[in-house]
Coordinates of C-alpha atoms and ligand atoms in Angstrom, one line a residue:
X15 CA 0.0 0.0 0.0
X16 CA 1.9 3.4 -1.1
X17 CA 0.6 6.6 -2.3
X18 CA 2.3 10.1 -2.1
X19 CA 1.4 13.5 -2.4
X20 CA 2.0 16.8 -1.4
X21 CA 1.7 20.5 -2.6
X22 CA 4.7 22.6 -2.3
X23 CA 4.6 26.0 -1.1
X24 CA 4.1 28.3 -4.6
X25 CA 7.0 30.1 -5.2
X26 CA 7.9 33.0 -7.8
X27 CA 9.7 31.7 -11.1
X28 CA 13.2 31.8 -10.5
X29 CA 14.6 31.1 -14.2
X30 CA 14.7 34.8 -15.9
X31 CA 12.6 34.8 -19.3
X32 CA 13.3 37.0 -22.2
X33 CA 11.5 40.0 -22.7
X34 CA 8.6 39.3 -24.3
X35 CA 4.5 39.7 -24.1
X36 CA 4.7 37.4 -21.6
X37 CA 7.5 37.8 -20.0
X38 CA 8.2 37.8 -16.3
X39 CA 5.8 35.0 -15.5
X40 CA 5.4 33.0 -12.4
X41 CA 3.1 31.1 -10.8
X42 CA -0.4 33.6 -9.8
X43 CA 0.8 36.5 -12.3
X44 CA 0.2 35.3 -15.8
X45 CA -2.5 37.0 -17.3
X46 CA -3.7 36.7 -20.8
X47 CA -5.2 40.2 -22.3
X48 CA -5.3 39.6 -26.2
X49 CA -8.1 38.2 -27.9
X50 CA -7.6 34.4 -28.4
X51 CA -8.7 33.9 -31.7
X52 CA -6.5 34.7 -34.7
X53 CA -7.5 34.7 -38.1
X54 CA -5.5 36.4 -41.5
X55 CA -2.8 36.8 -40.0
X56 CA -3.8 38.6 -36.4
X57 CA -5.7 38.3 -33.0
X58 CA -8.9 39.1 -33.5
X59 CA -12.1 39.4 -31.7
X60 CA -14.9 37.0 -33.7
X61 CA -17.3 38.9 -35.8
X62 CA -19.8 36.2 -34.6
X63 CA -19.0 36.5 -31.0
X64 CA -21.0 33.3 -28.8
X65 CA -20.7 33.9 -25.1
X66 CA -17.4 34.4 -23.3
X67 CA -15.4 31.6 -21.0
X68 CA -12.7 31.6 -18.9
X69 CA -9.1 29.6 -18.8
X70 CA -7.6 28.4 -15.6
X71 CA -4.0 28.6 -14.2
X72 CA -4.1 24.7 -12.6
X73 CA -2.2 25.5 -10.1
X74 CA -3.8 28.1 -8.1
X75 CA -6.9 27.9 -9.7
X76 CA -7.2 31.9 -11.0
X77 CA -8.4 32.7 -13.8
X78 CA -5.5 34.0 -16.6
X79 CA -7.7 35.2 -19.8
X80 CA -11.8 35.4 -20.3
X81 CA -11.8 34.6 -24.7
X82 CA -14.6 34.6 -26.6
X83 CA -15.8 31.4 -28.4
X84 CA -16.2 32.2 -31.7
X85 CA -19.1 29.9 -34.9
X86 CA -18.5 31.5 -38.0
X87 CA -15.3 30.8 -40.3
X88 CA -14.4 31.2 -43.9
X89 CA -10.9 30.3 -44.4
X90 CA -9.2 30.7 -48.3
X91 CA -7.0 28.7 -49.7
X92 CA -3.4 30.1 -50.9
X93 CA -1.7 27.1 -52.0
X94 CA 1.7 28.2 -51.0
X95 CA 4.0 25.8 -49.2
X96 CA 5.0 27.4 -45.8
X97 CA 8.5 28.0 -43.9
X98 CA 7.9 25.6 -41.6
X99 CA 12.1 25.6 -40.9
X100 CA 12.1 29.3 -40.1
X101 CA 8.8 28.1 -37.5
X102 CA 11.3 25.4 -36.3
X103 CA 14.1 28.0 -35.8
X104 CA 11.5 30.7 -33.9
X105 CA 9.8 28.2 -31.4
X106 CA 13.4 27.0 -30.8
X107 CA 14.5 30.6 -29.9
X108 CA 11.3 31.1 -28.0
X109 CA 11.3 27.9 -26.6
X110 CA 11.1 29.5 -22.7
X111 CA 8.6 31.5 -23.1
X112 CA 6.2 28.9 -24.7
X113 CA 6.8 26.5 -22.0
X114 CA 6.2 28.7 -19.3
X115 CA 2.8 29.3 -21.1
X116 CA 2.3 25.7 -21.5
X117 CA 3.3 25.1 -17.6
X118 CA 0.8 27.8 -16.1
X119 CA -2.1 26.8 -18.5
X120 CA -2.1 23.2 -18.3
X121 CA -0.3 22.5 -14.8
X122 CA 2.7 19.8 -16.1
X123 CA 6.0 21.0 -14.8
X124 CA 8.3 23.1 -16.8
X125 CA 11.0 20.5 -17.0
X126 CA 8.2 18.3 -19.3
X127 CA 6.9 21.2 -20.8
X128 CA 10.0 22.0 -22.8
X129 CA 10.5 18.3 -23.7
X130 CA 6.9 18.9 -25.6
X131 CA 8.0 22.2 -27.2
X132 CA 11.2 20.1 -28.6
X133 CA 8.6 17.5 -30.2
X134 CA 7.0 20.6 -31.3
X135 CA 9.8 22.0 -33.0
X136 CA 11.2 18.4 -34.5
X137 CA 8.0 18.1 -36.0
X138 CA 8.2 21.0 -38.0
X139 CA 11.8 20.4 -39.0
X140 CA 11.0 16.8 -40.0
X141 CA 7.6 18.2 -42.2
X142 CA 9.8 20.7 -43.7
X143 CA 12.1 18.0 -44.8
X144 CA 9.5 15.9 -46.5
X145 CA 7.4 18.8 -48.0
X146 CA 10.3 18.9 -50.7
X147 CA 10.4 15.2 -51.4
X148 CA 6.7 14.1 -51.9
X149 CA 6.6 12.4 -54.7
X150 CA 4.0 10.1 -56.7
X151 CA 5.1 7.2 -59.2
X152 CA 5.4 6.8 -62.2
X153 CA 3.2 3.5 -63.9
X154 CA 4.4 2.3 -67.4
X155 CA 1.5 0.8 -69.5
X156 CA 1.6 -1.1 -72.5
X157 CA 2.4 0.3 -76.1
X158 CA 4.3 3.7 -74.5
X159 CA 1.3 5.0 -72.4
X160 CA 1.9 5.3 -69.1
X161 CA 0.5 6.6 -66.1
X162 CA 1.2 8.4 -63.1
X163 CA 0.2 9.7 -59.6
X164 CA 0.6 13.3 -57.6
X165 CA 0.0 14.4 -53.9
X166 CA -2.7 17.2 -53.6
X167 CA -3.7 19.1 -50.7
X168 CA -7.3 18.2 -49.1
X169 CA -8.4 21.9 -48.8
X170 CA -9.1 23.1 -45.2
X171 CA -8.3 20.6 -43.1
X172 CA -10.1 21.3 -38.9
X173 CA -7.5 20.1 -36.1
X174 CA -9.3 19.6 -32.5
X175 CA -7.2 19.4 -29.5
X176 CA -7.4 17.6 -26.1
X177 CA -6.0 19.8 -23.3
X178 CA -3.2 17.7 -22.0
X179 CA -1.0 18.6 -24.7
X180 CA -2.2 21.8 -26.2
X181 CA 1.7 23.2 -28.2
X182 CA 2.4 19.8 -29.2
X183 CA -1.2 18.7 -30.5
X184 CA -1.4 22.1 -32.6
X185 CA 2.1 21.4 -33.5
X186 CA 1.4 17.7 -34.7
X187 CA -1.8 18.5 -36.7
X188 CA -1.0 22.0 -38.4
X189 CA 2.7 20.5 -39.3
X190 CA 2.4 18.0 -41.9
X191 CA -1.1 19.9 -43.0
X192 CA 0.8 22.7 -44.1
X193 CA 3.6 20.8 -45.7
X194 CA 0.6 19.1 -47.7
X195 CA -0.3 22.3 -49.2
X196 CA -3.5 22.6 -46.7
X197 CA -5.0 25.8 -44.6
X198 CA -5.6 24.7 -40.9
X199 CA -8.1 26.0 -38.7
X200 CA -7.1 24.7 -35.2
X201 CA -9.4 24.6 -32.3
X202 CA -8.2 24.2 -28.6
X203 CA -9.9 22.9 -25.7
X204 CA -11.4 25.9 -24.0
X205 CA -9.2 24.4 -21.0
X206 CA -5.5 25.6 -22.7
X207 CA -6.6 28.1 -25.3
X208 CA -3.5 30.1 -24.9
X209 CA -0.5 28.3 -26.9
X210 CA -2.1 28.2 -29.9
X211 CA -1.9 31.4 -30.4
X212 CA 1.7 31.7 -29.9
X213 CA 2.1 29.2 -32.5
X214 CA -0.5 31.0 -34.6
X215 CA 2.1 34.1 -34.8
X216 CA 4.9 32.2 -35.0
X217 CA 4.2 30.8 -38.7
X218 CA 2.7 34.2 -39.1
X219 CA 6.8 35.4 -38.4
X220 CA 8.1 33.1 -40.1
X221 CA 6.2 34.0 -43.4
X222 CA 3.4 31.5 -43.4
X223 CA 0.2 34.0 -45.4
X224 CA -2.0 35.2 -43.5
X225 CA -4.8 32.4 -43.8
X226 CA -3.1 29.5 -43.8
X227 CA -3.2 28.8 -39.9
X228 CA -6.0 30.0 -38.1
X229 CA -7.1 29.2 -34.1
X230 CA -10.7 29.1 -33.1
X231 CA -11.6 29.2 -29.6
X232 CA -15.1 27.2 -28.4
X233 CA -15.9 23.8 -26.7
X234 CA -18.6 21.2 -28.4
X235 CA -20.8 23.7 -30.0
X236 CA -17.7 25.2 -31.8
X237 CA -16.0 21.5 -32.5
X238 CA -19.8 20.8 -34.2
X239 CA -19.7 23.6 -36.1
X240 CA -16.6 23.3 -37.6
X241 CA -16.9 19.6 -38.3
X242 CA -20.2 20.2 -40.3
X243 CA -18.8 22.8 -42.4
X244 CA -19.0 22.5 -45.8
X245 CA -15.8 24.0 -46.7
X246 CA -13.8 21.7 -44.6
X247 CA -12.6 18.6 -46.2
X248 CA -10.9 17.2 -43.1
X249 CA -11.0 16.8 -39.4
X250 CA -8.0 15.5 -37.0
X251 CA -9.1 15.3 -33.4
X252 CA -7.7 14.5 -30.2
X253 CA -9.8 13.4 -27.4
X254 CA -12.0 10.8 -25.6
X255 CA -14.2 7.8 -27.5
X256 CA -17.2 9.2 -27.0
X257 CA -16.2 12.8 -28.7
X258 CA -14.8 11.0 -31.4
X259 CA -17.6 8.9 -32.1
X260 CA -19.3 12.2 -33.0
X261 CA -16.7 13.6 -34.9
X262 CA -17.0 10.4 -37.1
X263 CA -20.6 10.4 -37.4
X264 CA -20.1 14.0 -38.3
X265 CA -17.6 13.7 -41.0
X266 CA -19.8 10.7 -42.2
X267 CA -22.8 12.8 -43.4
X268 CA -19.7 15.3 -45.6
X269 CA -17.6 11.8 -46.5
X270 CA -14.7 14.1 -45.0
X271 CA -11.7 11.7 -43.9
X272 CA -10.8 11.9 -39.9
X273 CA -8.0 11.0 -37.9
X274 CA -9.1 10.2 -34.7
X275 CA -6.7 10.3 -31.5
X276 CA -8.5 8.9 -28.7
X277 CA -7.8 7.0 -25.2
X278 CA -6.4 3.8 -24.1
X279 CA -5.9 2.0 -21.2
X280 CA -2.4 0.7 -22.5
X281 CA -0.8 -2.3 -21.4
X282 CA 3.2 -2.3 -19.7
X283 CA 4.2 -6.5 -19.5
X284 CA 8.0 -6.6 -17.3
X285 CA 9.3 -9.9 -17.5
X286 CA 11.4 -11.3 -14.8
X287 CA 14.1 -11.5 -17.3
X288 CA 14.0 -7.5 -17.5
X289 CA 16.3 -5.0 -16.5
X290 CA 14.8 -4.0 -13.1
X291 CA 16.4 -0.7 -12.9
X292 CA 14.8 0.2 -16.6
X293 CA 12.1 -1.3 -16.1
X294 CA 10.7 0.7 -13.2
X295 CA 12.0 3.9 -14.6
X296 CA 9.8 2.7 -17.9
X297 CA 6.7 2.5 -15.5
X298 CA 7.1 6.0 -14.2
X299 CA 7.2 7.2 -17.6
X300 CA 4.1 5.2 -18.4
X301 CA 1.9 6.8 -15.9
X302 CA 3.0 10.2 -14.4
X303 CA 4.1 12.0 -17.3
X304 CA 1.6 15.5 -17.6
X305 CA 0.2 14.2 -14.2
X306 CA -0.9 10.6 -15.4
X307 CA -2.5 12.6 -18.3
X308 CA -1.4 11.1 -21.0
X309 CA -3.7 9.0 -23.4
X310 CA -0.7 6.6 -24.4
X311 CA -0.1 5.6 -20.8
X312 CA 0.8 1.8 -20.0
X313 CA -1.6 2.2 -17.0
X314 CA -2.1 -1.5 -16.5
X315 CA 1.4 -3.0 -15.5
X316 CA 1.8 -6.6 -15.8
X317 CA 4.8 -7.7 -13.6
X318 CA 5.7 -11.1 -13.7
X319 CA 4.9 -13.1 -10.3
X320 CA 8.6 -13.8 -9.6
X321 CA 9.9 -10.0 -9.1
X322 CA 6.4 -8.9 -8.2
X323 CA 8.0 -7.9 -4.9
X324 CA 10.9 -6.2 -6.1
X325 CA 9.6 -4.6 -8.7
X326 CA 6.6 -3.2 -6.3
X327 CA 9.2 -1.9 -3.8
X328 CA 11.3 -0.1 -6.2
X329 CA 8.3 1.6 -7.5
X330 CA 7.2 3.0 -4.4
X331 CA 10.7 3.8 -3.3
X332 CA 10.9 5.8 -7.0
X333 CA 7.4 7.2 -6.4
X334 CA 8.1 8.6 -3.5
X335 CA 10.8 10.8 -4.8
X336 CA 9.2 12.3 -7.0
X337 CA 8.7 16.0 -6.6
X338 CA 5.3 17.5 -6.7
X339 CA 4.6 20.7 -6.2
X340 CA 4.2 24.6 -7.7
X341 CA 4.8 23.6 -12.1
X342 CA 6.8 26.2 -12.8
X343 CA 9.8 25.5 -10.5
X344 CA 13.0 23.6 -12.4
X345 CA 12.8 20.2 -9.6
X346 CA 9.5 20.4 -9.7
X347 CA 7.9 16.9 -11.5
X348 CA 4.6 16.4 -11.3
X349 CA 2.0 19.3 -11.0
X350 CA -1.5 19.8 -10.2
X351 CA -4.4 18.1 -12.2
X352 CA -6.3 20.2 -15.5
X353 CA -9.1 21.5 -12.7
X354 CA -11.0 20.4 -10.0
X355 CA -14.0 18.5 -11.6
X356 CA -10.9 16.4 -13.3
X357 CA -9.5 15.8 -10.1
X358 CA -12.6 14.9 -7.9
X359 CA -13.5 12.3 -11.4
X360 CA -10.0 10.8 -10.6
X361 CA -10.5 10.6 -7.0
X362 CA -13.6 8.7 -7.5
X363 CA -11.7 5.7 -9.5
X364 CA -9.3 5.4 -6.3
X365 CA -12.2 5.4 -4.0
X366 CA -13.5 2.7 -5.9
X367 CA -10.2 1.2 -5.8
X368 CA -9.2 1.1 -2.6
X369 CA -12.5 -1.4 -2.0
X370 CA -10.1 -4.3 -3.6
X371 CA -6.5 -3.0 -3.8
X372 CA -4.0 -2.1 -1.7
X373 CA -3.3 1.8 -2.1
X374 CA -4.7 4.7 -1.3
X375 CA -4.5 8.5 -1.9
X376 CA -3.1 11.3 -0.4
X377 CA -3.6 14.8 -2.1
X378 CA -4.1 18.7 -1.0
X379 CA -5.3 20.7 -3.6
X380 CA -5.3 19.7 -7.6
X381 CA -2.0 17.6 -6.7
X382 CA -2.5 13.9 -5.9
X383 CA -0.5 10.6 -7.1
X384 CA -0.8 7.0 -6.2
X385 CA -0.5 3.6 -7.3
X386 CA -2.7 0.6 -6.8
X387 CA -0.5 -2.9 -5.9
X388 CA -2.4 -6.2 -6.2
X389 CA -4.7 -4.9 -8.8
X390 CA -7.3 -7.3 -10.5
X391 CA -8.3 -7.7 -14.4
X392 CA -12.1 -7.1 -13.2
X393 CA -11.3 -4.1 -11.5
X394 CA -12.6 -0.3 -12.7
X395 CA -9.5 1.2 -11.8
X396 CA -7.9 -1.2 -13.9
X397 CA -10.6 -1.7 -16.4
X398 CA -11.6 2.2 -17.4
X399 CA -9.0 5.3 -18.2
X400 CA -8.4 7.3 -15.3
X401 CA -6.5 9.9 -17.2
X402 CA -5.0 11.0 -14.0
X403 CA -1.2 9.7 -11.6
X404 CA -3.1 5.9 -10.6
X405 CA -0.8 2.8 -11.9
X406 CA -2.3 -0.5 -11.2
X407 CA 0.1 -3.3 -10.8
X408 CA -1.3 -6.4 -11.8
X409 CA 0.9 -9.8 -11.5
X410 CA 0.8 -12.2 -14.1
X411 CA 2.7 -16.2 -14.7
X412 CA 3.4 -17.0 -18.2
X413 CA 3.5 -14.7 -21.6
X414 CA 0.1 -17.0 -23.3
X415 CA -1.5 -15.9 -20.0
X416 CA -0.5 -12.8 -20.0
X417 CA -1.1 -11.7 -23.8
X418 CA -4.4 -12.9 -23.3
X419 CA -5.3 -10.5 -20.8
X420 CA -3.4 -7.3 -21.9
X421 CA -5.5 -7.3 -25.2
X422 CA -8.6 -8.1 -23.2
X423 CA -9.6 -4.5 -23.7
X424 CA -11.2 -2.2 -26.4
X425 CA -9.0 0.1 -26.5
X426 CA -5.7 -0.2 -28.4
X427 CA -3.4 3.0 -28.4
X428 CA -0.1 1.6 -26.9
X429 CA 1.4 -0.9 -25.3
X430 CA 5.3 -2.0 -24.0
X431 CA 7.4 -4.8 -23.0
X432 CA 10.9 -5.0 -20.7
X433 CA 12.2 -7.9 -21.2
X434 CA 16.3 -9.5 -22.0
X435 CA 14.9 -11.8 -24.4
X436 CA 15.2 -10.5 -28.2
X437 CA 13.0 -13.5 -29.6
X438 CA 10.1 -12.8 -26.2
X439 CA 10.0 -9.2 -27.6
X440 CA 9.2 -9.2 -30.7
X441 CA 6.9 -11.8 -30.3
X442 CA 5.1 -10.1 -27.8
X443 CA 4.9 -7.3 -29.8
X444 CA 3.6 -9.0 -32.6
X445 CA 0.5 -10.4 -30.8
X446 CA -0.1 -6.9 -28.9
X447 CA -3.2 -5.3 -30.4
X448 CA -2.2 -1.8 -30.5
X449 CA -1.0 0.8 -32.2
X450 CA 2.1 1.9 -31.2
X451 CA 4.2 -0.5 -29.1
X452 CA 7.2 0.4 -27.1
X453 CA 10.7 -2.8 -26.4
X454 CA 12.6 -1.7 -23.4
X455 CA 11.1 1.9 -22.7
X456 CA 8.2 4.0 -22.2
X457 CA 6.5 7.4 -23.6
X458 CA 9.3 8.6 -25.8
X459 CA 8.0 10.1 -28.8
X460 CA 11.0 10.7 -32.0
X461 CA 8.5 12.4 -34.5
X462 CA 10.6 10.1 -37.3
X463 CA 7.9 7.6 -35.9
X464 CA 4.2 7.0 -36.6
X465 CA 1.7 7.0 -33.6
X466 CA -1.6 6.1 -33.9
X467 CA -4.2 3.9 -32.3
X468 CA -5.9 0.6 -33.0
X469 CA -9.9 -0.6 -32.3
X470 CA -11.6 1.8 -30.1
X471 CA -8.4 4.2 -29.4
X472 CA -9.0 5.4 -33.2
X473 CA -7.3 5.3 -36.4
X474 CA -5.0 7.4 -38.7
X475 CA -1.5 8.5 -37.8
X476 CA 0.4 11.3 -36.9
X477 CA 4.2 11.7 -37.1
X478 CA 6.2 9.9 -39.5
X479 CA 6.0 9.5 -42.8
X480 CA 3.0 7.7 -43.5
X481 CA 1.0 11.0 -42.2
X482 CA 1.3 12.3 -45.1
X483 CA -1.2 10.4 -47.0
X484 CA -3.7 11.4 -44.2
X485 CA -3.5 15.1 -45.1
X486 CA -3.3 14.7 -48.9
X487 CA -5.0 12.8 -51.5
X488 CA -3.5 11.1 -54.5
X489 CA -4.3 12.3 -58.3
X490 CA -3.5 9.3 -60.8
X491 CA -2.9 10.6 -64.1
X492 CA -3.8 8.1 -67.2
X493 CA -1.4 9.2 -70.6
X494 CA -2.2 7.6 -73.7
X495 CA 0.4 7.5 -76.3
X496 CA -1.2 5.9 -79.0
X497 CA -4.5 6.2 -80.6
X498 CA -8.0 5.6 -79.0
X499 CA -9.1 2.1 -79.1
X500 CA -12.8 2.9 -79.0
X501 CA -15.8 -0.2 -77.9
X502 CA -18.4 2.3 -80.6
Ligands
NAI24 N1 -4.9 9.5 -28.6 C1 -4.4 10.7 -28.2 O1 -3.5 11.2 -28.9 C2 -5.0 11.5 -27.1 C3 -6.2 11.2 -26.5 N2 -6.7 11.9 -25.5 C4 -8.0 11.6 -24.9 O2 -8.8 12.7 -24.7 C5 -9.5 12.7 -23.4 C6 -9.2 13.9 -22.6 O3 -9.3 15.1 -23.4 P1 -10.6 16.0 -23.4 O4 -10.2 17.3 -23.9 O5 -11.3 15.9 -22.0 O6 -11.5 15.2 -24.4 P2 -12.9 15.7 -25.1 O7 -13.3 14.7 -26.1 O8 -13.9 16.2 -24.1 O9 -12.5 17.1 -25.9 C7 -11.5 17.1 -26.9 C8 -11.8 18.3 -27.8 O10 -13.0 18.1 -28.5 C9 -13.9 19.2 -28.4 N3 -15.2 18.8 -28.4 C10 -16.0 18.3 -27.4 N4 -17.2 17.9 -27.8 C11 -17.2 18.1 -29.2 C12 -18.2 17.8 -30.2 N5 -19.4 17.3 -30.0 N6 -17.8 18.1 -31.5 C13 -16.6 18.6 -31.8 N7 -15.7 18.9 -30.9 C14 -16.0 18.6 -29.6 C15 -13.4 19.8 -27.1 O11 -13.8 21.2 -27.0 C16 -11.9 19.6 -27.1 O12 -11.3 20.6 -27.9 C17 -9.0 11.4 -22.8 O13 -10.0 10.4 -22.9 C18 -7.8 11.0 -23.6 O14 -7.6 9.7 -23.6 C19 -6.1 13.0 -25.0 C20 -4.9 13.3 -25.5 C21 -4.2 12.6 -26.6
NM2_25 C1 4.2 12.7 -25.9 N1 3.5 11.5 -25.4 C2 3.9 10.3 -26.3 C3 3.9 11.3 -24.1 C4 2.1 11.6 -25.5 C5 1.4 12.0 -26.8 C6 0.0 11.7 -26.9 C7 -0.9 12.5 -26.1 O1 -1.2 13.7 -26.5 O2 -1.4 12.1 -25.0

């Protein structure tokens, strides 16, 4: 039975930012006057103003800008490929300031928040890279004719973010749409409207016309709206199953392609054969990353009955060093939860946990973090995503066995295995019905790779490659050479 929680005294910022709009923040000072929606090139206040809301700082709870939600959009196409390496170059120089942001909006510590603005800016470089080599083939046919195929952009393709990730999501989605030839029109959650904007002005900078990236700020109503547009030929989200479902049904009735990013409840097997050391520095990264919210996490961890023990001790002993407290300090780990509805949702799965584990919580404010030892398969903790710093240990005999159970779940997102054996691994892998599976680590993210989910965790990629052919469609291109052999 281990939990661990605490909440630091808040302290002022003690790194020294650059000057900037938003310079000079710490935690309980940030405050966001601008209007949040930016269209042509600029902040603006919508035309078609719906209601006002408010964003939090997680931390302390005050509220750092009051935006306006905004239903109407007409977006033009320019056809001109962007400079997404100048972006690269300005979100590196400003990487800081955009953290900070990042840290007081959403709550993860500053230390993690810059390790998303770097897959934020790699993305970019690596789109950049493969705007300039998209290619199609080239088909010979018989008697000289021959055909052959070219990339075109989808039009105006609608990205919808989840709040646990707001630079990185916006980064992910408007990156290789651009590099496609495609306008974006991004909506936050209304929980972290505020970095979009920053990356709104940042291709604006770095000479992207006016246009091509634009930032909407609503919630559902908003979402609906844009989804059901008839000028928008695409939609990426990021969320839960249940928004996605409607996205899908939405897209359905316009036949308008979607990439869906939604939850998991991802498996982590460690073998006895692992290295211990790794391995339980694989399951902290699998659950407390962005506070446990992270929809990749290997929440259920399957430890092998032999080094249950061990491997149980070290995690507590590792849990308990970790430091929770006010985001925005540099030792600072672990942070407060998105908001107090969030938190009280997550409490409520350890309530109901603590009936059949052993754990229990301990928290003060938005900060909490446990684990549950001793966990079983029928268990809702162990069963549903928490989104939220709860690991369930689960102990397991033999790999049939344990396969068997780790896919016994409709979601399919991501799943890992520590283990010695080279042969055990990929094996594994190969039976593991997910999406994105990790050998010997945990949570990294090289944008070089795809990541993407299988059955109810949604479907399409982003990152890599292949992502391209999810924000472009192919044109194949018959040429005849000879005469026409007409059937009249
Ligand atoms: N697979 C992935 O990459 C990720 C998945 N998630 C999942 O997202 C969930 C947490 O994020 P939330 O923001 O709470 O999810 P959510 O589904 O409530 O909201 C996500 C976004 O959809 C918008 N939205 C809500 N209703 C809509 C509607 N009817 N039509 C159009 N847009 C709508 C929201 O305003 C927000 O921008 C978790 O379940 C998590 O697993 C979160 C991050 C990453
Ligand atoms: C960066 N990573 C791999 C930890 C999480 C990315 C997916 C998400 O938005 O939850």
């Amino acid at each position: 039975m281990f939990l661990r929680a605490g909440r630091a005294a808040l302290s002022p910022l003690v790194r020294s930012l650059q000057p900037s709009p938003v310079a000079a923040m710490s935690t309980g000072t940030f405050v966001v006057s601008q209007p949040l929606n930016y269209r042509g090139g600029a902040r603006v206040e919508p035309a078609d103003a719906s209601g006002t809301e408010k964003a939090f700082e997680p931390a302390t709870g005050r509220v750092i800008a009051t935006f306006t939600s905004a239903f109407k959009y007409g977006v033009k196409l320019h056809g001109a490929l962007p400079n997404l390496l100048e972006g690269c170059r300005i979100i590196r120089d400003r990487e800081d300031e955009i953290a900070a942001v990042e840290c007081i909006n959403n709550g993860k510590s500053i230390f993690e928040a810059r390790l998303d603005i770097d897959t934020s800016w790699q993305c970019l470089e690596y789109y950049a890279g493969l705007a300039a080599s998209m290619a199609g083939e080239h088909i010979q046919l018989p008697g000289g004719s021959f055909g052959y195929t070219r990339r075109e952009p989808l039009g105006v393709c609608v990205g919808i973010g989840a709040w646990n990730y707001p630079f990185q999501i916006a980064s992910w989605k408007s990156a290789p749409a651009l590099a496609c030839g495609n306008a974006m029109v991004f909506k936050p959650s209304p929980f972290t409207p505020v970095s979009a904007l920053l990356l709104a002005e940042i291709y604006t900078e770095a000479g992207v016309p006016p246009g091509l990236f634009n930032v909407v700020q609503g919630g559902a109503a908003t979402g609906q709206f844009l989804c059901q547009h008839h000028d928008v030929a695409k939609v990426s989200f990021t969320g839960s199953v249940p928004t996605g479902m409607k996205i899908m049904e939405m897209s359905a009735k316009g036949i308008k392609p979607v990439t869906l990013e939604l939850g998991g409840k991802s498996p982590l097997i460690i073998f006895s054969d692992c290295d211990m050391n790794n391995a339980v520095k694989g399951a902290l990264m699998a659950n407390f990353l962005t506070q446990g919210q992270v929809c990749c996490n290997g929440t259920r961890v399957f430890v092998q009955k032999e080094i249950l023990d061990k491997f149980t001790e070290e995690v507590v002993k590792q849990t308990q060093r970790i430091k929770i407290g006010d985001p925005l300090l540099e030792d600072t780990r672990m942070g407060p939860l998105i908001n107090r509805p969030h938190l009280e949702r997550v409490l409520g799965f350890v309530k109901v946990a603590k009936d059949g584990a052993h754990c229990g919580p301990s928290y003060s404010g938005g900060f909490i973090l446990m684990f549950a030892a001793n966990c079983r398969d029928d268990m809702t903790c162990v069963k549903e995503e928490i989104f939220g710093p709860v690991m369930s240990i689960l102990s397991f005999d033999t790999e049939a066995e344990v396969l068997e159970r780790a896919n016994d779940t409709t979601f399919g997102l991501a799943a890992g295995v520590f283990t010695r054996d080279i042969q055990r691994a990929h094996r594994v892998v190969a039976e593991l019905q997910a999406g994105t599976c990790f050998i010997n680590n945990y949570n990294v993210s090289p944008v070089e790779l795809p990541f993407g989910g299988y059955k109810k965790s949604g479907f399409g990629r982003e990152n890599g490659r292949v992502t391209i052919e999810y924000y472009s469609q192919l044109k194949t291109v018959c040429v005849e050479m000879g005469d026409v052999e007409s059937a009249f």
